[in-house]
Coordinates of C-alpha atoms in Angstrom, one line a residue:
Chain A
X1 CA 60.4 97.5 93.9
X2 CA 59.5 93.5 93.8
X3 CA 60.1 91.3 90.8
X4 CA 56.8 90.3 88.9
X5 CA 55.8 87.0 90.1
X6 CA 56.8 85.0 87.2
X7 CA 53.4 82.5 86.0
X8 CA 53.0 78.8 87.0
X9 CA 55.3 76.9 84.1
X10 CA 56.7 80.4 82.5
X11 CA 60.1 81.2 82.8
X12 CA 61.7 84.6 83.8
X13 CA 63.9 86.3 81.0
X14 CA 67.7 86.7 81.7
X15 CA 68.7 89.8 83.4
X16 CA 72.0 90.8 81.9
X17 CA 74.0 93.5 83.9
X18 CA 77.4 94.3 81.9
X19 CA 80.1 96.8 83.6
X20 CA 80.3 99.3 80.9
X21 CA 82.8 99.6 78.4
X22 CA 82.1 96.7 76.5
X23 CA 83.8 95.7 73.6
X24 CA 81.8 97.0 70.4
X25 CA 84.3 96.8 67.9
X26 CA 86.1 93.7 68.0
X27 CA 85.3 90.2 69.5
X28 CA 81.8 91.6 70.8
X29 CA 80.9 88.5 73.4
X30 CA 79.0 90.1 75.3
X31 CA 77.0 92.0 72.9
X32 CA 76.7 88.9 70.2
X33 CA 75.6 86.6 73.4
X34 CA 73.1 89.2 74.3
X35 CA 72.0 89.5 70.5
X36 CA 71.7 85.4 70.3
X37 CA 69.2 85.5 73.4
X38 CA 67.2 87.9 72.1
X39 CA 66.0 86.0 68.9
X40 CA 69.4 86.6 66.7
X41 CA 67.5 87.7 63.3
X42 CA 64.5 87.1 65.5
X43 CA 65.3 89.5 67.9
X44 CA 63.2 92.6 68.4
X45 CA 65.6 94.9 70.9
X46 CA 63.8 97.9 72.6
X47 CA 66.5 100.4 73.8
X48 CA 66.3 102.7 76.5
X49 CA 69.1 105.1 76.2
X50 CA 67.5 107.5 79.4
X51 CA 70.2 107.6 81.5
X52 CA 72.5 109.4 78.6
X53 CA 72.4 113.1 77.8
X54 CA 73.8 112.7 74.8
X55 CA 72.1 112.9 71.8
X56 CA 72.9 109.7 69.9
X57 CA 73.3 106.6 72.5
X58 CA 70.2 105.1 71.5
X59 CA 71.1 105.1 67.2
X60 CA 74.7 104.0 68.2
X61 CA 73.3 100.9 69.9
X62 CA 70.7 100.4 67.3
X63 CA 73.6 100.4 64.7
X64 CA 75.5 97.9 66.5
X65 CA 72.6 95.6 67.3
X66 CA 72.4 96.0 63.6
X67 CA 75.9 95.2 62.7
X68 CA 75.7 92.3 64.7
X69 CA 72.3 91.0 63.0
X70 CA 69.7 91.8 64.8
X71 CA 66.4 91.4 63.7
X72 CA 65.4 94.9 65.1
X73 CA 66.9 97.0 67.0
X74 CA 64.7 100.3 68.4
X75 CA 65.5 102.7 71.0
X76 CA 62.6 104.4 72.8
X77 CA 63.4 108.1 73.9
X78 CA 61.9 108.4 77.2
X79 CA 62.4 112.0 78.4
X80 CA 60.1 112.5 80.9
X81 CA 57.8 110.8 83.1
X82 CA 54.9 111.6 80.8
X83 CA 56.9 109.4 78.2
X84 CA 56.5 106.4 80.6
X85 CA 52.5 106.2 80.0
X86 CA 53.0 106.9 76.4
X87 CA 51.1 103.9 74.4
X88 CA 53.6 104.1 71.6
X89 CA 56.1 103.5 74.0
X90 CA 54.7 100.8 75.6
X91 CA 53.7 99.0 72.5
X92 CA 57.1 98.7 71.4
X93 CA 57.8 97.2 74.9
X94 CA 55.2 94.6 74.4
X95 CA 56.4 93.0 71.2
X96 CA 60.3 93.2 72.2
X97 CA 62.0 90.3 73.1
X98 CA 64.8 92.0 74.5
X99 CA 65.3 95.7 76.5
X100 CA 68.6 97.1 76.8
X101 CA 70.0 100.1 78.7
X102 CA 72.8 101.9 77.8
X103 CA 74.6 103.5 80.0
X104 CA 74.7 107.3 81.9
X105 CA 73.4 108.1 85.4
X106 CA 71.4 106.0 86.7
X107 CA 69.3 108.1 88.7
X108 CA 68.0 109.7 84.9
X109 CA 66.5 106.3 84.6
X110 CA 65.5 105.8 88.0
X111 CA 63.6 109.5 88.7
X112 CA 62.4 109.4 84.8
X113 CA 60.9 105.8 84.2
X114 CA 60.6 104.4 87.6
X115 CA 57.1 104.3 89.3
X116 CA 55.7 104.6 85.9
X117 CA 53.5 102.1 83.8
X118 CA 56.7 101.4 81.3
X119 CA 58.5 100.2 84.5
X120 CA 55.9 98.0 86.0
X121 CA 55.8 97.2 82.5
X122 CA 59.5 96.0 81.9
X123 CA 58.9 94.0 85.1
X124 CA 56.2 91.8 84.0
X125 CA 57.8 91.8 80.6
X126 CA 60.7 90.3 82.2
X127 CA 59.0 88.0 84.4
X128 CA 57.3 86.4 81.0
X129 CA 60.4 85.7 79.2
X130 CA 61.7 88.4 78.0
X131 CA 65.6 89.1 78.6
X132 CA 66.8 92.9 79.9
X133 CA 70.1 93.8 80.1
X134 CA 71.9 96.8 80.4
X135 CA 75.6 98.1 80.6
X136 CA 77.3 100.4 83.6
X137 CA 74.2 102.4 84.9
X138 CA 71.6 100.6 82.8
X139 CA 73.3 97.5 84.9
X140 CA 72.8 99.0 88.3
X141 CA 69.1 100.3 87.7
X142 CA 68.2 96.4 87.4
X143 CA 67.9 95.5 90.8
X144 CA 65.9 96.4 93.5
X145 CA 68.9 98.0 95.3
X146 CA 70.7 100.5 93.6
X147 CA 74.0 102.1 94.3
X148 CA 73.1 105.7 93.5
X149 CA 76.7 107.1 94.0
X150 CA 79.2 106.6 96.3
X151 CA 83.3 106.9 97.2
X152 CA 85.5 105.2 95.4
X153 CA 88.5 104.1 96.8
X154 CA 88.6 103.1 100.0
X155 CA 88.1 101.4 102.8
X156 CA 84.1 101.3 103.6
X157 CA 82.8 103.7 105.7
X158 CA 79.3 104.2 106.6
X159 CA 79.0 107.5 104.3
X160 CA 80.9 106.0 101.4
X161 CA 78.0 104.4 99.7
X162 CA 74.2 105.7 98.9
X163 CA 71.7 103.3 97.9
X164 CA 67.9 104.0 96.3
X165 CA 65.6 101.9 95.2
X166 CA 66.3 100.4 91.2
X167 CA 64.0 99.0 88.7
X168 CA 63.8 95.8 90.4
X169 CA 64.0 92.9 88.5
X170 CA 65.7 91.0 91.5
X171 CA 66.2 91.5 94.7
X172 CA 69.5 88.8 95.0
X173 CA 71.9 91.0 94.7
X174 CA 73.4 94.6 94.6
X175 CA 75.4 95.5 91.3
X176 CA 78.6 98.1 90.9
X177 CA 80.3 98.5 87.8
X178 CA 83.8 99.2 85.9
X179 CA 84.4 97.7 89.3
X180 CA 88.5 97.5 89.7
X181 CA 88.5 99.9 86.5
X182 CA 87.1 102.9 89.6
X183 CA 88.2 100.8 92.6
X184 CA 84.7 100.1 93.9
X185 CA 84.8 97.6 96.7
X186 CA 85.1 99.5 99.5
X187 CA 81.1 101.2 98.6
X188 CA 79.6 97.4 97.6
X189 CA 81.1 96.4 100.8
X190 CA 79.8 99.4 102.8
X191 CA 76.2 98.5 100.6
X192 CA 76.4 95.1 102.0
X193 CA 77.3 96.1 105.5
X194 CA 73.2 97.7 105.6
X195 CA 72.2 94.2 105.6
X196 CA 73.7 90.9 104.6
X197 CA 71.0 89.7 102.9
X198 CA 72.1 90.6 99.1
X199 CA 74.8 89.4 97.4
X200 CA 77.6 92.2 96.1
X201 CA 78.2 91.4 92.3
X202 CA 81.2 94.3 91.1
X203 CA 81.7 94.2 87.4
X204 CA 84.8 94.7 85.9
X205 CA 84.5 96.8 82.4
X206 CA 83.7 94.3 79.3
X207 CA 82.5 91.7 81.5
X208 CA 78.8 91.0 82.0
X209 CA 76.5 88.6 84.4
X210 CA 74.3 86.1 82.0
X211 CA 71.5 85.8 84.7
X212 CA 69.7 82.7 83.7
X213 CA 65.9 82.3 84.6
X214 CA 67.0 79.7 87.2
X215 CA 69.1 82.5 88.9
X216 CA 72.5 81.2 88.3
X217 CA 75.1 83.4 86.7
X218 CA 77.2 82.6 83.7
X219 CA 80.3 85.3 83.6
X220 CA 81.1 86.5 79.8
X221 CA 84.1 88.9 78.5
X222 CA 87.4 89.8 79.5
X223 CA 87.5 91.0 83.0
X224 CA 86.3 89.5 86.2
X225 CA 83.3 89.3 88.0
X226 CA 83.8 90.1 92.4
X227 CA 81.6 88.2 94.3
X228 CA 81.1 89.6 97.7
X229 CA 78.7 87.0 99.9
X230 CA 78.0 88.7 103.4
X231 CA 75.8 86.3 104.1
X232 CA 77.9 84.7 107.1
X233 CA 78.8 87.9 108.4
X234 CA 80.4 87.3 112.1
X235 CA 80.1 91.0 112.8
X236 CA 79.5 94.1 111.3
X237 CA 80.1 97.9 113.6
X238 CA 78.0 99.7 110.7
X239 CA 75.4 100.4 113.2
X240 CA 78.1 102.3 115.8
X241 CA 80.3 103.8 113.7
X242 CA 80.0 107.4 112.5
X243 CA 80.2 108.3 109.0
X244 CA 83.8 108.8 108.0
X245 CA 85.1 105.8 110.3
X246 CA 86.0 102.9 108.4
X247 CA 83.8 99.6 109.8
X248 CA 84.6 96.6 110.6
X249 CA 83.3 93.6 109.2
X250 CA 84.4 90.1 110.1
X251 CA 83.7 86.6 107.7
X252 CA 83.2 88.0 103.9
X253 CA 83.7 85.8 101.1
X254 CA 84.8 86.9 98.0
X255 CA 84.9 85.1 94.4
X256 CA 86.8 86.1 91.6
X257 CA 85.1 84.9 88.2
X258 CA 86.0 85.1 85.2
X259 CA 84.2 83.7 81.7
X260 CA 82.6 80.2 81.7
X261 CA 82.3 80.4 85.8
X262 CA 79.1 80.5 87.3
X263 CA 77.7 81.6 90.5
X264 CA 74.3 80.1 92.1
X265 CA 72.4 83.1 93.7
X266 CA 70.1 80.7 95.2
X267 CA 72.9 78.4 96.9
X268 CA 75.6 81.0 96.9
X269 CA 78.1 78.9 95.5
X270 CA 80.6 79.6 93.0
X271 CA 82.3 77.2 90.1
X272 CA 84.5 77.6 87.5
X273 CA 82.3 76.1 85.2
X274 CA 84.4 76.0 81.8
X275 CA 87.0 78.4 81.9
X276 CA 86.9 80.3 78.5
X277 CA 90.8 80.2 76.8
X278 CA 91.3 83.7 76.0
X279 CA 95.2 82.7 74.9
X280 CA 94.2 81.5 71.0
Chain B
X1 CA 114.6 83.6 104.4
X2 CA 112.6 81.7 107.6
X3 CA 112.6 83.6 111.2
X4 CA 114.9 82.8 113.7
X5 CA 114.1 80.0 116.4
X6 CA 112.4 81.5 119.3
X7 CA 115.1 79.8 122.2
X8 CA 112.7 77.9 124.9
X9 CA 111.5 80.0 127.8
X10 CA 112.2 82.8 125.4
X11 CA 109.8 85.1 123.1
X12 CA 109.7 86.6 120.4
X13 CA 109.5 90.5 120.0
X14 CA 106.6 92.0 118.3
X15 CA 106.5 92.4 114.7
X16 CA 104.9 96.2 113.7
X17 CA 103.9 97.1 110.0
X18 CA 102.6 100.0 109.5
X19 CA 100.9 100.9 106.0
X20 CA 102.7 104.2 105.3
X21 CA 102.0 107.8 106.3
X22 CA 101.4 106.9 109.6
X23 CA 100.3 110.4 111.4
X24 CA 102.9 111.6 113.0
X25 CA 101.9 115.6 114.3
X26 CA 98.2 114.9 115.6
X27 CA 97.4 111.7 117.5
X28 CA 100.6 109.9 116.7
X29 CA 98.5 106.6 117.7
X30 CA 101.0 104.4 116.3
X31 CA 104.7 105.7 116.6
X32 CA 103.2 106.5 120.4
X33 CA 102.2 102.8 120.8
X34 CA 106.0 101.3 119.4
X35 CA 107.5 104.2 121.6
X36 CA 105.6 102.5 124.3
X37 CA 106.1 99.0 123.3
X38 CA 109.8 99.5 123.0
X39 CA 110.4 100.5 127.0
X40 CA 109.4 104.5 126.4
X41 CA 112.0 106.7 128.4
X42 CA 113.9 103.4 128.5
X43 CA 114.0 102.5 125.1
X44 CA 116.7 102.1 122.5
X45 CA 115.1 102.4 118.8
X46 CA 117.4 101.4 116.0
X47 CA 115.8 103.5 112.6
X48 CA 117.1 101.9 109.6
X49 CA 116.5 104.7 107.1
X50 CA 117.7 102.5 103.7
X51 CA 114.3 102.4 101.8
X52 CA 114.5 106.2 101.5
X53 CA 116.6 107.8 98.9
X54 CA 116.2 111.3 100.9
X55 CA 119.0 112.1 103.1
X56 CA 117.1 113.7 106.0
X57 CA 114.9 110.6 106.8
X58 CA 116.5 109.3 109.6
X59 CA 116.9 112.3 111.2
X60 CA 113.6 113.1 110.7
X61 CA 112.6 109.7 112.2
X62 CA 115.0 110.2 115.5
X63 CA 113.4 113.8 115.9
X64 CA 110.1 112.1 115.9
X65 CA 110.7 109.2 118.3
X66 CA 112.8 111.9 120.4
X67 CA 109.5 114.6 120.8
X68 CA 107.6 110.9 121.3
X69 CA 109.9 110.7 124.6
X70 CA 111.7 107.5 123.7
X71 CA 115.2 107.1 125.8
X72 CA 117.2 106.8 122.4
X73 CA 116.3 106.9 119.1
X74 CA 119.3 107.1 116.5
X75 CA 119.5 105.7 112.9
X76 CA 121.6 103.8 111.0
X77 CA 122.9 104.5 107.8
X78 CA 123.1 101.2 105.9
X79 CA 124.1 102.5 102.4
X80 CA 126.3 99.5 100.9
X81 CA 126.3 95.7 101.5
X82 CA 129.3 96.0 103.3
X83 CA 127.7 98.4 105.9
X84 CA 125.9 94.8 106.7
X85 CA 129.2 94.0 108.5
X86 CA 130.3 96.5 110.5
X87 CA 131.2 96.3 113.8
X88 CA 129.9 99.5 114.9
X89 CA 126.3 99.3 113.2
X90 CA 125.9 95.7 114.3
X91 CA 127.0 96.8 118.4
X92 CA 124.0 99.5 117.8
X93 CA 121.8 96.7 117.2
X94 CA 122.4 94.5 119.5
X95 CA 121.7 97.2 122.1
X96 CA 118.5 98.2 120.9
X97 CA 115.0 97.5 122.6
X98 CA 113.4 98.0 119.1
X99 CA 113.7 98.0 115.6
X100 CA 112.4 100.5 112.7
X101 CA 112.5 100.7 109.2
X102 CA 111.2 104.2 107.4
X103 CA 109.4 103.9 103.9
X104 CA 110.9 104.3 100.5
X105 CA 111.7 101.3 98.2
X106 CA 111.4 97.9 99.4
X107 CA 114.3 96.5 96.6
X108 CA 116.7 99.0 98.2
X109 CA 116.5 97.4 101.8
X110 CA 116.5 93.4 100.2
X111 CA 119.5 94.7 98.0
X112 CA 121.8 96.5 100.4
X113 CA 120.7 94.6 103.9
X114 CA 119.6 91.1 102.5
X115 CA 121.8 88.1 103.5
X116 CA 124.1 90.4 105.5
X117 CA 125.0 89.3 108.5
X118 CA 123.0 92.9 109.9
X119 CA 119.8 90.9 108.3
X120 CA 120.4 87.9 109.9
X121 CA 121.4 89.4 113.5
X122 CA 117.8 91.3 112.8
X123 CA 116.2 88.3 112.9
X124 CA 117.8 87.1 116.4
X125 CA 117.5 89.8 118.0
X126 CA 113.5 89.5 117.1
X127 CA 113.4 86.4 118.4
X128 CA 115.2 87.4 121.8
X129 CA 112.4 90.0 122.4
X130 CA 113.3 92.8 120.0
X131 CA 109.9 94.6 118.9
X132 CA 110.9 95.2 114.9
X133 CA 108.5 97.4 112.9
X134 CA 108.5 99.8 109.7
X135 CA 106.4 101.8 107.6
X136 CA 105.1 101.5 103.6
X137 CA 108.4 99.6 102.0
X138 CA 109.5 99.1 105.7
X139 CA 106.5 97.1 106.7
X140 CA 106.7 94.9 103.3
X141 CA 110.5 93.8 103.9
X142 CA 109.3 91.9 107.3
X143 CA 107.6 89.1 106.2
X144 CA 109.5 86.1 104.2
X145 CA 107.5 86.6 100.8
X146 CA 107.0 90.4 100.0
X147 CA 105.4 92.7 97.3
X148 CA 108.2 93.6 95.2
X149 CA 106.3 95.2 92.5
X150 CA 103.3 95.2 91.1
X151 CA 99.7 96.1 89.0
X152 CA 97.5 98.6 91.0
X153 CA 94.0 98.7 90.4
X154 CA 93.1 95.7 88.6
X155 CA 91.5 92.7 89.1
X156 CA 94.5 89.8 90.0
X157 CA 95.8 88.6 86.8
X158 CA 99.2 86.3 87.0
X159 CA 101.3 89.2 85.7
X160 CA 100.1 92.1 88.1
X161 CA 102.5 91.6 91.0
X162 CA 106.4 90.4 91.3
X163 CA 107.2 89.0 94.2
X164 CA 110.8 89.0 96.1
X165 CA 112.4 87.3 99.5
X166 CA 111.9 89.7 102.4
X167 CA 113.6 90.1 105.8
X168 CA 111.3 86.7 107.0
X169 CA 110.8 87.8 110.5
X170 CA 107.9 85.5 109.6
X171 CA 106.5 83.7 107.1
X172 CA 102.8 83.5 108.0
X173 CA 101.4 86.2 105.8
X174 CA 102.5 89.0 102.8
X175 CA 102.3 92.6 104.1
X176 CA 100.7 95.6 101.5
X177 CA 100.4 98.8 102.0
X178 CA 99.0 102.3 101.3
X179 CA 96.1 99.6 100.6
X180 CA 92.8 101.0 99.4
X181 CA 94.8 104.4 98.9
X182 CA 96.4 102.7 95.7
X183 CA 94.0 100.1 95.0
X184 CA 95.8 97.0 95.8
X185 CA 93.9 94.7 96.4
X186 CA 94.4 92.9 93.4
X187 CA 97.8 92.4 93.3
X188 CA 97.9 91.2 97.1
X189 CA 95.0 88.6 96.3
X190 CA 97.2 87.8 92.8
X191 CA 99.9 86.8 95.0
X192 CA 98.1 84.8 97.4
X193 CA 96.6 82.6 94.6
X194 CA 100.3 81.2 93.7
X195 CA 100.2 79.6 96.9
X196 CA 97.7 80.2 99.9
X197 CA 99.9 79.4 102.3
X198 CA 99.8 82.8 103.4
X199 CA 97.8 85.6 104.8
X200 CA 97.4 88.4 102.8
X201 CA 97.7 91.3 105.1
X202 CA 96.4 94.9 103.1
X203 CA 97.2 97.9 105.6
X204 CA 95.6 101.2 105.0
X205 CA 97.6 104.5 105.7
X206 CA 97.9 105.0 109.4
X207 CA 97.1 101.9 109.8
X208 CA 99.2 99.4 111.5
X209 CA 99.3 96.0 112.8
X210 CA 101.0 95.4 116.0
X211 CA 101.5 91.6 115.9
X212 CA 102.4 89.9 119.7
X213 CA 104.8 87.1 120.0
X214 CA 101.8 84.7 120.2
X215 CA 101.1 85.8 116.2
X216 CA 97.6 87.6 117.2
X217 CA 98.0 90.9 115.3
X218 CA 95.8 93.8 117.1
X219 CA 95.0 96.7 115.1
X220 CA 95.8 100.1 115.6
X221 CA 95.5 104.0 114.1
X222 CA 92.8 105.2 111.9
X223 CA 92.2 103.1 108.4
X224 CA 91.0 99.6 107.6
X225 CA 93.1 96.6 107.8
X226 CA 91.6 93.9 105.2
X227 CA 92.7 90.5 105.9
X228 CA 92.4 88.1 102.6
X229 CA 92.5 84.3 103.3
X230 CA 92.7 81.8 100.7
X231 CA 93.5 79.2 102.8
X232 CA 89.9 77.0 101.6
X233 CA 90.4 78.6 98.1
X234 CA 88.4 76.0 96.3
X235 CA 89.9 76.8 93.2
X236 CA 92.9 79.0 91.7
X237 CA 93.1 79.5 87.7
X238 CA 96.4 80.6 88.2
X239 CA 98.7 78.1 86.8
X240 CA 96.6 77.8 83.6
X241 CA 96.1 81.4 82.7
X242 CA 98.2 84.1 80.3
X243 CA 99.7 86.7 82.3
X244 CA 97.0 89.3 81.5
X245 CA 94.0 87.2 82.0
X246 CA 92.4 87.7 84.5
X247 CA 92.3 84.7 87.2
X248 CA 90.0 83.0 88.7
X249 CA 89.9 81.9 92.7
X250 CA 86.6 80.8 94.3
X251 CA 86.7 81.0 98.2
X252 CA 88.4 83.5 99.5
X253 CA 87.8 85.0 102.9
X254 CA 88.1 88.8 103.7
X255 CA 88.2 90.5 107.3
X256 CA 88.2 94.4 107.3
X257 CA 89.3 95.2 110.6
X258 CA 89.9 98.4 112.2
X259 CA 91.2 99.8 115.5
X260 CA 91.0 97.4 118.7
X261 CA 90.0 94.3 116.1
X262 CA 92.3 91.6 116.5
X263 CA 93.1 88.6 113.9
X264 CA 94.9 85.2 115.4
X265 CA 97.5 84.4 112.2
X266 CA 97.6 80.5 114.0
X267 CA 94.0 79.6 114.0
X268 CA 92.8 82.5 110.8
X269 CA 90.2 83.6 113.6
X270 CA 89.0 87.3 113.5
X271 CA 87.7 89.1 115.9
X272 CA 86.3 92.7 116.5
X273 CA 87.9 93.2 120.0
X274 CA 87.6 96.1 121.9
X275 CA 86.9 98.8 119.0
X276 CA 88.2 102.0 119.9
X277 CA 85.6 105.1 119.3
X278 CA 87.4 107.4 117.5
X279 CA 84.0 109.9 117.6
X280 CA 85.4 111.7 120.7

């Protein structure tokens, strides 16, 4: 899937991807930040709660967008693909200014909404302004590549990592989440190693990517934010290696970010912006 | 500690970590290779057992360099600090062609060896030609600055790894091992962010790297070896950051190399080498 082209002197919305786990009882940065985009008591949130199986996901964000004073705060039950025409559905799409996905399997979003209208939908939603985010699988559905499972812990190896295709909101990079919490390198890097041209972002849990319409990241929460630039590979054996060897790849560069440092996906370079004090 | 001075005209022995369960019924790449390295039917292994708390693991070791056809293979049983002076353990090592440490605890080998004159006559004799390796703790005692203890599985925060002085049969990088088996990448890129100085060398299991006297390291056995170099870090959070925050370092450069790849420690140059198709 391709972005929506974004109009002549619009701006695209932020795409918030957030590792799972966030903190919803105390400090709340990331869900407060996400909250203040939106519209604060402005803010109409549309949650998708599709790649959960349990019950109540969707009321247990609404009540914490409530708590933290959100205008409105509505999930939308997609179940089925039929759900993704439904005009109710898509109304409450249309007048949201923010989308959130909670988190699950990602492949319940992916085989339930994607390739329907409410997809293309969120798409050219997103490309008009409005902000999506989404936490652990609702942050790996956004881009066009998807990690759809994988090996965790170890060294990358062809057949450690499956990709397939995402909701696509970006093609700059590929996400992973709770990212040291399930020791994920080893699969972004094997994701990478299928072609340079995407950047790896792994998201530690309670940490998210602010993805500002000019496509430079700001990191927010507690843990850290792995940046894994492939893009001046010297030499990758992906292509002759057979699925359980571990493959060599020569000239990765990796950032470690943590809040208040930033990361240009157009420029590929990093900053430590202003470094959040966690201490007080 | 630093290495001894390599006399003119003179070099220096091969230094040979290996990063722990190293396969030694099938293949046996890498005991095979410092068998080989060490003058086979001529050589004269030293095994320095002092990591392990078990009592059968130096036999176990001589029984394994014995059915590997090595001339001599006998251990040593270093058990106090004033084993580090006697005159009948320090004659068995100045006879030997090579040097091996088994795995175990790293603290018990810098405790009962360290600043002995055994330690220090290590260090000659690797710098008149004796090839000096070891295995999990055994491979971390080699180097100057060493993984004492630390944090697996997180992203590098200041408090997730303890660092001790090692054997310093060189001081050009810091050895981990068991790497992507326990998750350490963390702590091994934690410690290189006090000072970059160093390589930070992660070894897999069966994974080894056999570094020649001209300090090119060339990989052998079946895992990943994952170089990180900070050495153009553009920036390190490190000295302003609590001990659980997580820090942040912008520029970091990672090699995964396997089998046949080699990495020049002098000029940071990788390169994939001759890769050895393990297929057949």
């Amino acid at each position: 899937m391709c972005p929506s082209r974004v109009a002549e002197g619009e701006e695209r919305g932020w795409i918030v991807p957030i590792g799972g786990a966030e903190d919803k009882e105390m400090r709340r940065r990331i869900l407060k930040r996400f909250v203040q985009l939106c519209g604060g008591r402005d803010a109409d949130i549309a949650i998708i709660p599709t790649a959960s199986k349990l019950p109540d996901t969707g009321q247990r964000y609404e009540e914490l967008f409530d708590r933290l004073e959100a205008g409105r705060a509505r999930s939308i039950g997609f179940a089925s693909r039929e759900d993704g025409e439904r005009d109710d559905y898509l109304r409450q799409l249309e007048t949201a200014t923010g989308i959130f996905f909670t988190g699950g399997n990602q492949l319940r979003i992916s085989t339930i909404i994607g390739g329907t209208p409410a997809a293309k939908l969120i798409r050219e939603r997103n490309a008009r302004g409005v902000h999506v985010g989404g936490t652990s699988a609702g942050a790996s559905i956004l881009s066009d590549h998807m990690i759809a499972f994988g090996k965790e812990g170890s060294s990358p190896r062809a057949g450690s990592v499956r990709l397939a295709p995402g909701l696509g909101l970006t093609n700059r990079f590929i996400i992973d989440q709770h990212f040291r919490q399930r020791d994920r390198l080893g699969r972004l890097v094997a994701a990478l190693a299928f072609n340079p041209f995407v950047v790896g972002i792994g998201l530690d849990e309670d940490t998210a990517a602010f993805i500002r319409p000019d496509n430079v990241l700001e990191v927010e929460g507690s843990g850290a934010l792995t940046v894994v630039d492939a893009g001046d590979l010297q030499f990758s054996s992906m292509a002759d290696v057979g699925q359980n060897q571990p493959v060599c790849l020569l000239g990765l560069k990796v950032h470690i970010l943590v809040a208040g440092a930033t990361f240009d996906l157009n420029t590929r370079c990093a900053s430590p912006g202003t470094l959040v004090d966690d201490k007080n």
